[in-house]
Amino acid sequence: EPEVTQTPSHQVTQMGQEVILRCVPISNHLYFYWYRQILGQKVEFLVSFYNNEISEKSEIFDDQFSVERPDGSNFTLKIRSTKLEDSAMYFCASSDIRQGDGGEQFFGPGTRLTVL
Amino acid sequence: DQQVKQNSPSLSVQEGRISILNCDYTNSMFDYFLWYKKYPAEGPTFLISISSIKDKNEDGRFTVFLNKSAKHLSLHIVPSQPGDSAVYFCAALNTGTASKLTFGTGTRLQVTL
């Protein structure tokens, strides 16, 4: 069964450093998403991406964040200068048609980001 | 911003019995609702969804009920199995304007033998 994969599973970084979280969505999917879950809190939407551009973003997704689909398979989330409060589990998701038209979002296993 | 709420952080049910997980929402623009299941160290796994034009959707042991007037939905699992032990998240979507899922805080279900 096709699945979303994410690397690394755990990333530890120093405050102020740049990190890139990587995702390989399901191959025929066209819509891509990043969510995060701070420990003990709910899963929060960050950004959605379709046709090589951001289609929607949340207030959390400020200028420190960017997304990219550098090739036909990877989807990345970059945090330019990490802060302590960026420590969270980051989930990538993809869907083949727009959610709500019947397409469910498939989630990856997550990358745990720890900012020291 | 608690547009989707799951007021029970945990629930314990005996194997074979019914599990009922509840979810309330405040945003009347939500018109599509989903339940996800999450095991530790894994991403959320889609379980079942319901459109606001329906009041019930069933898939095997899982049934979701939607009460639009009360802005309430519930997930019924019958019969409950030990493998169902996980955290269950309710999520909502406004299909007209957004693709983002708004999640509740989750309910940890423990199915005991």
XYZ file of C-alpha atoms in Angstrom:
229
model
C 0.000 0.000 0.000
C 1.462 3.407 -0.936
C 2.454 5.610 1.957
C 3.860 9.018 2.788
C 7.420 8.872 4.076
C 9.316 11.480 6.068
C 12.980 11.975 6.912
C 14.563 12.269 9.339
C 12.448 10.694 12.050
C 14.140 12.899 14.650
C 16.072 16.119 14.145
C 17.917 17.926 16.920
C 19.152 21.431 16.210
C 20.434 24.500 17.965
C 18.271 27.599 18.209
C 18.867 29.874 15.242
C 19.901 27.090 12.888
C 18.125 26.225 9.663
C 16.415 22.878 9.294
C 14.891 21.131 6.317
C 12.299 18.447 6.857
C 11.720 16.113 3.964
C 8.674 14.262 2.762
C 7.920 11.955 -0.115
C 4.180 12.112 -0.779
C 2.232 9.316 -2.422
C 3.261 9.342 -6.061
C -0.006 10.219 -7.824
C -1.114 12.782 -5.264
C -1.351 16.420 -6.223
C -2.098 18.183 -2.932
C 0.480 18.407 -0.165
C 0.294 19.620 3.397
C 2.377 20.231 6.497
C 0.940 20.037 9.992
C 2.601 20.129 13.371
C 1.779 18.892 16.839
C 3.435 20.436 19.852
C 3.692 17.923 22.693
C 0.372 17.615 24.484
C -1.452 19.849 22.041
C -3.599 19.293 18.985
C -2.459 18.809 15.411
C -2.268 22.223 13.711
C -2.329 23.064 10.028
C 0.691 24.912 8.662
C 0.431 25.044 4.887
C -1.088 23.440 1.809
C 0.584 23.276 -1.595
C -0.824 22.583 -5.015
C 0.450 23.113 -8.541
C 3.807 24.333 -7.283
C 2.453 27.071 -5.117
C 1.077 27.625 -1.645
C -2.706 27.426 -1.709
C -3.290 28.198 1.951
C -1.236 28.898 5.056
C -1.912 29.455 8.725
C -0.761 32.237 11.020
C 1.956 29.926 12.285
C 3.510 29.781 8.816
C 5.403 33.060 8.955
C 8.431 34.278 6.999
C 10.658 31.797 8.811
C 8.909 28.929 7.057
C 9.020 27.943 3.420
C 7.994 24.932 1.369
C 9.311 23.575 -1.845
C 8.830 20.729 -4.234
C 12.354 20.600 -5.670
C 11.750 17.601 -7.909
C 8.915 15.302 -8.840
C 8.922 13.379 -5.613
C 10.089 15.391 -2.606
C 8.202 18.017 -0.639
C 10.221 19.967 1.905
C 9.567 22.283 4.828
C 12.357 24.696 5.707
C 12.599 26.652 8.930
C 15.205 29.368 8.436
C 16.089 30.243 12.007
C 14.637 27.818 14.507
C 13.191 28.922 17.825
C 12.620 26.884 20.969
C 8.875 26.980 20.333
C 9.355 25.268 16.949
C 9.991 22.029 18.827
C 7.171 19.755 17.728
C 6.216 16.742 15.654
C 5.875 17.781 12.017
C 3.582 15.755 9.795
C 3.473 15.787 6.038
C 0.273 14.732 4.289
C -0.914 14.319 0.725
C -4.173 13.747 -1.093
C -5.107 12.956 -4.669
C -8.035 15.304 -4.868
C -8.913 18.261 -2.799
C -10.000 17.326 0.687
C -13.724 17.657 0.920
C -14.266 16.424 -2.597
C -13.895 12.945 -1.164
C -10.109 12.821 -0.986
C -8.718 11.969 2.375
C -5.349 13.218 3.512
C -2.742 10.512 4.079
C -0.224 11.370 6.761
C 3.416 10.427 7.104
C 4.912 9.124 10.376
C 6.245 12.550 11.321
C 9.582 14.174 12.100
C 10.227 15.066 15.705
C 12.064 18.393 15.770
C 13.877 19.305 18.969
C 15.323 22.820 19.206
C 17.878 23.311 21.988
C -9.111 29.032 18.925
C -11.010 25.860 19.790
C -13.253 25.433 16.804
C -13.204 21.658 17.250
C -13.378 20.232 20.747
C -13.078 16.767 22.172
C -13.973 17.171 25.804
C -12.997 13.690 26.945
C -9.218 13.308 27.000
C -9.513 9.595 27.688
C -11.961 6.707 27.552
C -11.671 3.135 28.778
C -13.927 0.415 27.328
C -14.034 -3.337 27.700
C -13.327 -5.501 24.694
C -16.522 -6.344 22.824
C -18.408 -3.311 24.081
C -19.250 -0.125 22.241
C -16.839 2.817 22.270
C -18.394 6.233 21.758
C -16.118 9.161 21.099
C -17.574 12.645 20.953
C -16.657 15.846 19.181
C -18.196 19.313 19.137
C -17.541 22.159 16.750
C -18.356 25.839 16.776
C -17.740 26.953 13.202
C -20.975 26.586 11.237
C -19.009 26.813 7.977
C -17.566 23.353 8.542
C -19.286 20.931 6.194
C -17.051 17.856 6.151
C -15.860 15.900 9.143
C -13.299 13.162 9.595
C -12.006 10.846 12.269
C -8.361 9.908 12.432
C -6.676 7.333 14.626
C -3.125 7.769 15.859
C -0.704 5.321 17.409
C 2.430 6.565 19.195
C 5.283 7.447 16.831
C 2.997 7.243 13.800
C 1.069 9.773 11.791
C -2.726 10.053 11.938
C -4.545 7.358 9.957
C -7.846 8.176 8.297
C -10.781 6.170 9.628
C -14.066 7.532 8.375
C -15.643 10.768 7.199
C -19.045 12.341 6.819
C -20.408 15.181 4.755
C -22.825 17.637 6.341
C -25.542 16.496 3.937
C -25.654 13.194 5.802
C -26.321 12.338 9.402
C -24.721 8.902 9.468
C -21.944 7.042 7.728
C -20.974 3.473 8.440
C -17.869 1.480 7.555
C -17.575 -1.921 9.157
C -17.245 -1.541 12.906
C -17.063 2.247 12.649
C -20.065 4.566 12.421
C -19.996 8.333 12.517
C -23.100 10.308 13.463
C -23.543 13.996 12.739
C -26.028 16.268 14.483
C -25.737 19.579 12.663
C -28.183 21.480 14.823
C -26.154 20.585 17.911
C -22.844 20.928 16.058
C -21.909 17.534 17.403
C -20.518 14.365 15.936
C -19.668 11.030 17.420
C -17.730 7.950 16.435
C -19.083 4.566 17.458
C -16.864 1.496 17.417
C -18.696 -1.797 17.770
C -17.399 -4.177 18.935
C -14.307 -2.598 20.432
C -11.065 -4.545 20.077
C -7.734 -4.192 21.910
C -6.129 -3.042 18.633
C -8.441 -0.044 18.679
C -6.488 1.391 21.602
C -5.080 4.661 20.245
C -5.694 8.391 20.236
C -8.679 9.415 18.116
C -8.837 12.838 16.529
C -11.884 14.514 15.143
C -11.187 16.939 12.261
C -13.320 19.380 10.320
C -13.144 21.154 7.025
C -14.856 23.975 5.163
C -14.860 22.512 1.658
C -15.857 25.798 0.070
C -12.825 27.815 0.955
C -10.163 25.713 2.555
C -8.212 22.521 2.283
C -6.881 22.575 5.814
C -8.104 20.211 8.467
C -8.928 21.679 11.863
C -8.279 19.049 14.503
C -9.643 18.462 17.965
C -7.340 17.703 20.890
C -7.912 13.970 20.720
C -9.354 11.256 22.947
C -7.178 8.395 24.126
C -9.152 5.165 23.882
C -8.057 2.193 25.931
C -9.781 -1.104 25.165
C -9.280 -3.532 28.013
C -9.557 -7.306 27.971
